[in-house]
Short mmCIF file of C-alpha atoms in Angstrom, two decimals:
data_model
loop_
_atom_site.label_atom_id
_atom_site.label_comp_id
_atom_site.label_asym_id
_atom_site.label_seq_id
_atom_site.Cartn_x
_atom_site.Cartn_y
_atom_site.Cartn_z
CA MET A 1 -25.87 16.33 16.36
CA HIS A 2 -27.39 19.52 15.88
CA GLU A 3 -25.52 21.08 18.36
CA PHE A 4 -22.78 20.73 17.16
CA ALA A 5 -23.66 21.72 13.51
CA ASP A 6 -25.73 24.92 15.17
CA ARG A 7 -22.06 25.97 16.34
CA TRP A 8 -19.78 24.33 13.59
CA ALA A 9 -21.73 24.59 10.10
CA GLY A 10 -20.15 28.27 8.69
CA ASP A 11 -16.76 27.54 10.08
CA LEU A 12 -16.58 23.60 9.07
CA ARG A 13 -17.65 24.60 6.12
CA ALA A 14 -15.30 27.11 4.85
CA PHE A 15 -11.63 25.42 6.37
CA PHE A 16 -12.89 22.30 4.13
CA ASP A 17 -13.16 24.38 1.53
CA GLU A 18 -10.22 26.16 2.12
CA LEU A 19 -8.57 22.38 2.71
CA LEU A 20 -9.90 21.50 -0.79
CA ARG A 21 -7.60 24.50 -2.64
CA PHE A 22 -4.63 22.81 -1.94
CA ASP A 23 -3.71 20.30 -4.90
CA THR A 24 -2.08 17.64 -2.56
CA THR A 25 -0.40 15.44 -5.09
CA ASP A 26 2.26 14.18 -5.56
CA GLY A 27 4.36 14.94 -2.95
CA GLN A 28 2.65 18.40 -3.29
CA GLU A 29 0.89 18.38 0.37
CA ALA A 30 3.61 20.69 2.26
CA PRO A 31 1.74 23.48 1.25
CA ALA A 32 -1.45 22.37 2.72
CA MET A 33 0.04 20.97 6.26
CA ALA A 34 1.94 24.30 6.84
CA TRP A 35 -1.35 25.42 6.64
CA LEU A 36 -2.73 23.17 8.70
CA ARG A 37 -0.18 23.38 11.15
CA GLU A 38 -0.94 26.93 11.60
CA ARG A 39 -4.72 26.48 11.71
CA PHE A 40 -3.99 24.31 14.82
CA GLU A 41 -1.69 26.54 16.08
CA THR A 42 -4.72 29.01 16.53
CA PHE A 43 -7.06 26.62 18.01
CA GLY A 44 -4.98 26.43 20.37
CA PHE A 45 -3.87 22.65 18.87
CA GLU A 46 -0.35 21.66 20.23
CA THR A 47 1.42 21.28 17.59
CA TYR A 48 3.39 18.10 16.20
CA GLU A 49 5.69 17.84 12.99
CA TRP A 50 7.66 14.87 11.60
CA THR A 51 8.90 13.35 7.85
CA ALA A 52 9.35 10.17 7.13
CA ASP A 53 12.31 7.99 6.63
CA ALA A 54 12.80 6.06 3.64
CA ALA A 55 15.12 3.69 5.00
CA ALA A 56 13.28 2.92 7.36
CA LEU A 57 10.71 2.85 5.50
CA ALA A 58 12.05 0.01 2.97
CA GLY A 59 12.63 -2.14 5.94
CA HIS A 60 8.35 -2.18 6.05
CA PRO A 61 6.88 -4.77 3.69
CA SER A 62 4.20 -2.17 2.63
CA PHE A 63 6.79 -0.44 0.99
CA PRO A 64 9.82 -1.05 -1.94
CA ASP A 65 13.09 -2.06 -0.62
CA ASP A 66 14.95 0.56 -1.65
CA PRO A 67 14.91 3.78 0.28
CA ALA A 68 15.46 5.65 -3.02
CA GLU A 69 12.19 4.65 -4.52
CA ILE A 70 10.41 5.96 -1.41
CA ASP A 71 9.76 9.52 -2.20
CA VAL A 72 9.28 11.06 1.47
CA ALA A 73 11.15 14.36 0.92
CA ASP A 74 9.56 17.68 1.91
CA ARG A 75 6.23 15.56 2.47
CA PRO A 76 5.84 15.87 6.19
CA SER A 77 2.53 15.00 8.43
CA VAL A 78 1.28 16.88 11.32
CA ALA A 79 -0.83 16.87 14.03
CA GLY A 80 -2.95 18.59 16.67
CA VAL A 81 -2.89 18.26 20.47
CA VAL A 82 -6.27 18.57 22.89
CA GLU A 83 -5.37 17.52 26.63
CA PHE A 84 -8.89 17.01 28.94
CA GLY A 85 -8.39 17.36 33.28
CA ASP A 86 -5.48 14.67 33.79
CA PRO A 87 -3.79 13.43 30.30
CA ASP A 88 -1.50 10.83 31.69
CA ALA A 89 -4.43 9.50 33.96
CA GLY A 90 -6.24 8.55 30.68
CA PRO A 91 -6.11 7.53 27.16
CA THR A 92 -4.69 8.83 24.11
CA LEU A 93 -7.13 9.27 20.77
CA VAL A 94 -5.19 9.65 17.47
CA LEU A 95 -8.36 10.91 14.57
CA ASN A 96 -6.07 9.94 11.59
CA GLY A 97 -7.64 12.11 7.64
CA HIS A 98 -4.87 11.57 5.14
CA VAL A 99 -4.38 15.30 2.96
CA ASP A 100 -2.53 13.40 -0.03
CA VAL A 101 -4.97 13.56 -3.17
CA VAL A 102 -4.95 11.16 -6.59
CA PRO A 103 -3.82 12.95 -9.79
CA ALA A 104 -7.32 14.12 -11.59
CA THR A 105 -6.78 13.80 -15.58
CA ARG A 106 -8.54 18.08 -15.87
CA SER A 107 -10.89 16.91 -19.21
CA ALA A 108 -12.67 14.21 -17.14
CA TRP A 109 -13.95 17.26 -14.33
CA SER A 110 -17.16 19.03 -15.29
CA SER A 111 -14.43 22.23 -13.55
CA ASP A 112 -11.23 23.00 -12.04
CA PRO A 113 -10.75 19.46 -9.24
CA PHE A 114 -9.12 22.45 -7.00
CA GLU A 115 -11.59 24.87 -6.68
CA PRO A 116 -14.27 23.54 -5.03
CA VAL A 117 -17.62 23.52 -6.32
CA TRP A 118 -20.64 24.36 -4.20
CA ASP A 119 -24.11 23.14 -4.89
CA GLY A 120 -26.25 23.54 -1.88
CA ASP A 121 -24.31 21.52 1.16
CA ARG A 122 -22.60 19.11 -2.15
CA VAL A 123 -19.44 20.16 -2.86
CA THR A 124 -16.89 18.45 -5.69
CA ALA A 125 -13.52 18.64 -5.91
CA ARG A 126 -10.61 16.25 -5.55
CA GLY A 127 -10.28 14.86 -2.43
CA ALA A 128 -13.91 15.93 -1.26
CA ALA A 129 -14.93 12.52 0.29
CA ASP A 130 -11.73 11.11 0.10
CA MET A 131 -10.36 12.07 2.55
CA LYS A 132 -10.15 16.05 3.35
CA GLY A 133 -14.22 15.57 4.04
CA GLY A 134 -12.86 13.02 7.24
CA LEU A 135 -10.50 15.01 8.23
CA THR A 136 -12.05 17.87 8.56
CA ALA A 137 -14.47 16.05 11.19
CA CYS A 138 -11.63 15.44 13.31
CA VAL A 139 -10.55 18.88 13.22
CA PHE A 140 -14.19 19.47 14.34
CA ALA A 141 -14.45 16.67 16.78
CA ALA A 142 -11.80 17.68 18.34
CA ARG A 143 -12.79 21.76 18.89
CA HIS A 144 -15.65 20.26 19.73
CA LEU A 145 -14.34 18.71 22.27
CA ALA A 146 -12.02 21.00 23.75
CA GLU A 147 -14.69 24.38 23.75
CA GLN A 148 -16.94 22.06 25.56
CA ALA A 149 -14.23 20.91 28.35
CA GLU A 150 -13.63 24.53 28.42
CA SER A 151 -17.22 25.67 28.72
CA GLY A 152 -17.81 23.07 31.37
CA ASP A 153 -20.31 21.03 29.30
CA ALA A 154 -18.48 17.96 28.99
CA PRO A 155 -18.32 14.91 31.01
CA ASP A 156 -15.96 14.52 33.11
CA LEU A 157 -12.64 14.00 30.93
CA ASP A 158 -8.74 12.75 30.93
CA GLY A 159 -6.88 11.69 28.53
CA ARG A 160 -5.62 13.65 25.33
CA VAL A 161 -6.68 14.21 21.40
CA VAL A 162 -4.47 13.71 18.67
CA VAL A 163 -5.49 15.19 15.22
CA GLU A 164 -2.84 13.67 12.75
CA GLY A 165 -2.83 15.03 9.17
CA VAL A 166 -0.29 12.63 6.93
CA ALA A 167 1.22 12.84 4.24
CA GLY A 168 1.70 9.82 1.55
CA GLU A 169 -1.06 7.73 2.41
CA GLU A 170 -2.19 7.04 -1.76
CA GLU A 171 1.81 5.45 -1.72
CA GLY A 172 1.33 3.22 0.75
CA GLY A 173 1.25 5.34 4.04
CA ILE A 174 3.65 7.64 3.82
CA GLY A 175 3.43 9.68 6.66
CA ALA A 176 1.11 6.59 8.94
CA ALA A 177 3.83 4.19 8.89
CA ALA A 178 6.18 6.62 9.89
CA ALA A 179 4.14 7.94 12.80
CA ALA A 180 3.14 3.73 13.77
CA MET A 181 7.00 2.81 14.14
CA ASP A 182 8.58 6.03 15.65
CA ASN A 183 6.34 7.51 17.71
CA PRO A 184 6.43 11.47 17.24
CA TYR A 185 4.85 12.54 19.95
CA PRO A 186 6.20 12.28 23.73
CA PHE A 187 2.77 9.90 25.14
CA ASP A 188 1.81 6.97 24.08
CA ARG A 189 -1.26 6.05 22.13
CA ASP A 190 -4.38 3.92 23.19
CA ALA A 191 -6.35 3.81 20.08
CA VAL A 192 -7.03 5.32 16.56
CA ILE A 193 -10.22 6.44 13.89
CA VAL A 194 -9.06 6.36 10.55
CA ALA A 195 -11.54 8.81 8.69
CA GLU A 196 -12.17 6.93 5.72
CA PRO A 197 -14.79 7.53 3.65
CA THR A 198 -17.01 4.75 5.29
CA GLU A 199 -20.37 6.00 4.59
CA LEU A 200 -21.28 6.60 8.23
CA GLY A 201 -20.16 2.73 8.83
CA VAL A 202 -17.97 1.68 10.88
CA VAL A 203 -15.34 -0.93 9.45
CA THR A 204 -13.70 -3.22 11.34
CA ALA A 205 -11.80 -4.99 8.22
CA VAL A 206 -9.47 -3.95 5.61
CA GLU A 207 -8.25 -5.46 2.60
CA GLY A 208 -4.90 -6.11 1.89
CA SER A 209 -3.64 -6.26 -1.52
CA VAL A 210 -0.33 -7.13 -3.91
CA MET A 211 1.28 -5.42 -6.37
CA LYS A 212 2.66 -8.37 -9.18
CA ARG A 213 4.39 -7.67 -12.53
CA LEU A 214 4.70 -10.52 -14.99
CA ARG A 215 6.28 -10.61 -17.85
CA VAL A 216 6.13 -13.57 -20.58
CA GLU A 217 9.09 -13.73 -23.69
CA GLY A 218 8.11 -14.69 -26.86
CA ARG A 219 10.60 -15.09 -30.55
CA SER A 220 9.60 -12.26 -32.58
CA ALA A 221 9.39 -13.14 -36.61
CA HIS A 222 7.56 -10.43 -38.82
CA ALA A 223 3.59 -10.88 -39.77
CA ALA A 224 4.18 -12.66 -43.14
CA THR A 225 5.41 -15.77 -41.71
CA ARG A 226 4.06 -15.49 -37.58
CA TRP A 227 4.71 -19.37 -37.56
CA ARG A 228 7.81 -18.81 -37.50
CA GLY A 229 7.40 -16.67 -34.08
CA GLU A 230 5.67 -17.59 -30.53
CA SER A 231 3.38 -15.03 -30.01
CA VAL A 232 3.69 -14.32 -26.03
CA LEU A 233 -0.99 -13.38 -26.40
CA PRO A 234 -1.42 -17.66 -25.88
CA HIS A 235 1.45 -17.75 -22.87
CA PHE A 236 -0.33 -14.42 -21.06
CA GLU A 237 -3.76 -16.13 -21.34
CA ALA A 238 -3.00 -19.28 -20.33
CA ILE A 239 -2.07 -17.70 -17.22
CA ARG A 240 -4.61 -15.44 -16.66
CA HIS A 241 -7.23 -17.95 -17.45
CA ALA A 242 -5.25 -20.31 -14.72
CA PHE A 243 -5.13 -17.04 -12.43
CA GLU A 244 -9.24 -16.05 -12.50
CA ASP A 245 -9.95 -20.37 -11.80
CA LEU A 246 -7.86 -19.19 -8.37
CA GLU A 247 -9.94 -16.11 -7.94
CA THR A 248 -12.74 -18.53 -7.64
CA GLU A 249 -11.86 -20.92 -5.77
CA ARG A 250 -10.26 -18.76 -3.35
CA GLU A 251 -13.45 -17.12 -3.59
CA ALA A 252 -14.90 -20.54 -1.75
CA ARG A 253 -12.59 -21.45 0.12
CA VAL A 254 -11.29 -18.02 2.06
CA ASP A 255 -14.21 -17.50 4.32
CA HIS A 256 -14.67 -13.97 6.60
CA PRO A 257 -17.66 -13.33 8.11
CA LEU A 258 -17.33 -9.15 6.91
CA TYR A 259 -17.75 -9.86 3.44
CA ALA A 260 -20.42 -12.35 2.53
CA ASP A 261 -22.53 -9.66 0.54
CA TYR A 262 -19.53 -9.00 -1.78
CA PRO A 263 -20.02 -10.57 -5.43
CA VAL A 264 -16.31 -10.75 -5.18
CA LYS A 265 -14.89 -10.85 -1.80
CA TRP A 266 -10.63 -10.82 -2.94
CA PRO A 267 -10.56 -9.79 -6.59
CA VAL A 268 -7.11 -10.68 -9.09
CA CYS A 269 -7.48 -7.86 -10.92
CA VAL A 270 -4.68 -7.78 -14.44
CA GLY A 271 -5.19 -3.13 -14.70
CA THR A 272 -2.04 -3.27 -17.45
CA VAL A 273 -0.49 -5.35 -20.56
CA ARG A 274 1.75 -4.12 -23.08
CA ALA A 275 2.36 -5.97 -25.48
CA GLY A 276 4.46 -6.21 -28.62
CA ASN A 277 6.03 -3.38 -31.03
CA TRP A 278 5.05 -3.47 -34.13
CA ALA A 279 1.67 -4.20 -36.10
CA SER A 280 3.42 -5.78 -38.27
CA ALA A 281 6.13 -8.92 -35.88
CA VAL A 282 4.92 -11.66 -33.92
CA PRO A 283 4.61 -9.97 -29.96
CA ASP A 284 7.97 -11.17 -28.27
CA GLU A 285 7.35 -9.77 -24.91
CA LEU A 286 4.39 -8.94 -22.90
CA VAL A 287 4.21 -6.30 -19.01
CA ALA A 288 1.08 -7.20 -17.06
CA GLU A 289 0.60 -5.68 -13.49
CA VAL A 290 -1.50 -7.75 -11.79
CA ARG A 291 -3.83 -6.43 -8.68
CA ILE A 292 -4.38 -9.44 -6.18
CA GLY A 293 -6.96 -9.03 -2.98
CA VAL A 294 -5.70 -10.57 0.86
CA ALA A 295 -8.08 -11.34 2.91
CA PRO A 296 -8.34 -10.36 6.41
CA GLY A 297 -6.12 -12.70 7.92
CA GLU A 298 -4.04 -14.33 5.76
CA THR A 299 -0.51 -12.56 4.70
CA VAL A 300 0.18 -11.20 1.13
CA ALA A 301 3.28 -13.54 1.17
CA SER A 302 1.13 -16.78 1.88
CA VAL A 303 -1.26 -14.66 -1.43
CA GLU A 304 1.26 -14.72 -3.58
CA ALA A 305 3.02 -17.84 -2.85
CA GLU A 306 -0.42 -19.38 -4.19
CA PHE A 307 -0.63 -17.39 -7.10
CA GLN A 308 3.08 -18.18 -8.11
CA GLU A 309 2.23 -21.79 -7.68
CA ARG A 310 -0.14 -21.71 -10.01
CA LEU A 311 1.73 -19.47 -12.40
CA ASP A 312 4.36 -22.76 -11.85
CA GLU A 313 1.46 -25.55 -13.22
CA VAL A 314 1.43 -23.61 -16.50
CA VAL A 315 4.57 -23.59 -17.59
CA ALA A 316 5.48 -26.56 -16.48
CA GLU A 317 2.79 -27.85 -18.87
CA SER A 318 4.44 -25.33 -21.45
CA GLU A 319 7.42 -26.47 -23.85
CA TRP A 320 7.44 -23.14 -24.52
CA LEU A 321 7.34 -21.56 -20.99
CA SER A 322 9.26 -23.70 -19.46
CA GLU A 323 12.06 -22.95 -21.45
CA HIS A 324 11.77 -19.50 -21.38
CA PRO A 325 10.03 -18.94 -18.03
CA PRO A 326 7.72 -16.10 -17.31
CA THR A 327 8.98 -14.17 -14.16
CA PHE A 328 6.34 -12.56 -11.15
CA GLU A 329 7.75 -9.71 -9.31
CA ARG A 330 5.89 -7.40 -6.47
CA PHE A 331 6.49 -3.50 -7.89
CA SER A 332 5.36 -0.55 -6.19
CA ILE A 333 3.85 -0.90 -2.68
CA GLN A 334 1.97 -3.56 -0.47
CA PHE A 335 -1.19 -3.44 1.18
CA GLU A 336 -0.94 -6.12 4.17
CA PRO A 337 -4.78 -6.78 4.96
CA ALA A 338 -5.92 -5.66 9.00
CA SER A 339 -8.81 -6.36 12.04
CA VAL A 340 -9.66 -5.31 14.86
CA ASP A 341 -10.97 -7.15 17.89
CA PRO A 342 -14.86 -5.79 17.22
CA ASP A 343 -15.04 -5.82 21.84
CA ASP A 344 -12.03 -3.21 21.96
CA PRO A 345 -13.05 -0.23 23.89
CA VAL A 346 -12.42 1.98 20.48
CA VAL A 347 -14.59 -0.07 18.13
CA GLY A 348 -17.62 0.05 21.16
CA ALA A 349 -17.29 3.85 21.53
CA VAL A 350 -17.80 4.67 17.93
CA ARG A 351 -20.92 2.09 17.43
CA ALA A 352 -22.21 4.12 20.79
CA ALA A 353 -21.67 6.83 19.23
CA ALA A 354 -23.20 6.06 15.82
CA ASP A 355 -25.85 4.38 17.93
CA ALA A 356 -27.06 7.01 19.34
CA ALA A 357 -27.06 9.25 16.50
CA GLY A 358 -29.18 7.16 14.51
CA LEU A 359 -26.64 5.21 12.65
CA ASP A 360 -26.31 1.25 11.85
CA SER A 361 -23.30 0.81 13.93
CA GLU A 362 -22.93 -3.39 12.69
CA PRO A 363 -19.25 -3.16 11.49
CA TYR A 364 -18.95 -4.45 8.41
CA GLY A 365 -15.20 -4.63 5.72
CA ALA A 366 -14.13 -2.64 3.79
CA THR A 367 -12.72 -4.60 -0.06
CA TYR A 368 -9.85 -1.28 0.31
CA GLY A 369 -7.10 -0.99 1.94
CA ALA A 370 -6.27 1.81 4.25
CA ASP A 371 -3.76 3.56 6.76
CA SER A 372 -5.76 1.69 9.71
CA ARG A 373 -2.98 -1.89 9.36
CA HIS A 374 -0.54 0.58 10.42
CA TYR A 375 -1.21 0.89 13.76
CA GLN A 376 -2.61 -2.53 14.51
CA ARG A 377 0.11 -3.72 13.11
CA ALA A 378 2.35 -1.02 15.79
CA GLY A 379 -0.36 -2.67 18.18
CA ILE A 380 -2.83 0.05 18.50
CA PRO A 381 -6.03 -0.51 17.52
CA THR A 382 -7.63 1.40 14.84
CA VAL A 383 -11.09 1.27 13.61
CA LEU A 384 -12.76 2.89 10.62
CA PHE A 385 -15.62 5.64 10.36
CA GLY A 386 -16.01 8.98 8.62
CA PRO A 387 -17.73 10.55 5.71
CA GLY A 388 -18.74 9.95 2.29
CA SER A 389 -18.42 7.27 0.12
CA ILE A 390 -15.70 5.21 -1.13
CA ASP A 391 -17.97 5.30 -5.05
CA GLN A 392 -16.51 9.08 -4.75
CA ALA A 393 -13.24 8.13 -4.34
CA HIS A 394 -10.24 8.73 -7.27
CA PHE A 395 -13.46 9.51 -9.46
CA PRO A 396 -14.02 12.74 -11.81
CA ASP A 397 -16.73 15.42 -10.11
CA GLU A 398 -15.63 12.77 -6.30
CA SER A 399 -18.06 14.92 -4.61
CA ILE A 400 -19.52 14.67 -0.81
CA ASP A 401 -22.37 16.33 1.11
CA VAL A 402 -21.19 18.78 3.62
CA GLY A 403 -23.84 17.26 5.82
CA GLU A 404 -22.12 13.90 6.64
CA VAL A 405 -19.02 15.51 7.77
CA GLU A 406 -20.90 17.49 10.02
CA THR A 407 -22.48 13.82 11.53
CA ALA A 408 -19.04 12.62 11.15
CA GLY A 409 -17.89 15.09 13.10
CA ALA A 410 -20.20 14.98 16.16
CA VAL A 411 -19.96 11.32 16.35
CA ILE A 412 -16.92 11.36 16.02
CA ALA A 413 -16.24 14.27 19.31
CA ASP A 414 -19.04 11.87 21.07
CA ALA A 415 -16.75 8.37 20.23
CA ALA A 416 -13.81 9.85 21.41
CA ALA A 417 -15.95 11.85 25.08
CA ARG A 418 -16.44 8.13 25.96
CA PHE A 419 -13.66 7.02 24.85
CA CYS A 420 -11.26 9.48 27.38
CA GLY A 421 -14.71 9.31 29.85
CA ARG A 422 -13.82 9.05 33.55
#
């Protein structure tokens, strides 16, 4: 680990700083991708590039059914490949990181989100933790292995390491889903490490979620005679309480050994509520958007059906709702849960490398979704391991300690060597 930091600390920090300066929100990834591909070529990697097909993604359960709702234009993903020994005689390991970031409200930050601010080894910028730090670790893990192999210092290796920088992870995993569905390489892939911010822990399961939009209809009336109207608010509260009760029931009924320590394993979050249009009128329409957690081993469709059934029960108990039934429809993107066999070779390689670095290698489950689900769906075993904390992701003044990025790079390089070793 010290050898890795001693060799790459300056280059890694400079690369990371420059990557953080690209504003890669909302379909603006292209300039950063062009820069990343140029960097790969400079490092001597063989490069590949692909752009997702909206029509193909529309047939994928993560995405809307209408291709027009999936923004793929000018959103390439790129990869750099390093080969060792006889590449066709060994496995291919993908190191994956997404380049896109969520928007940053400038007024909530103490500095420009895309002008990195360094305080010693800690850097503050949008994407520092989620997940340009992880992608940087992947790039330098591959560089480290390539240099060791060229100098003869690496163990005997056969196979390939692919470093992927993908677009649109925050919008369902556009680049990763496309790569998983339609292999952009002339070789097969045997395993993937996704360098999401896991605090240098080994994540073998990720939670899923389904996004639903609830519409409740009432009857308007003047506020002075509000008894003539039918407010949507009590009906919404009945539905909300029913969903909370179902969340509690699911917490007791749906179990998973990697999630026992979470206070709420499969949360239901009513994220937005919009009701009425005038203070002096009974609110006659309500729209609420709800995120529902899906456990590993469940399906989005089965959990969706549970909540629809509970909604139907509330409707059946209300004369008004029975005559004016609410709608409860999917919107936006969905995240399927995913898990990998903890005994899979790629998990074993990451755990052994983490152990060698003095880290806790006991697998755990994450309550967020990740691109790992796309590769798992394609039959490619995938594990998460990366620097930084999810507590920093999407937050103002997002930050990470570059020392963690260096540690992640060293561990990933070691894991790749173990995975591709003869």
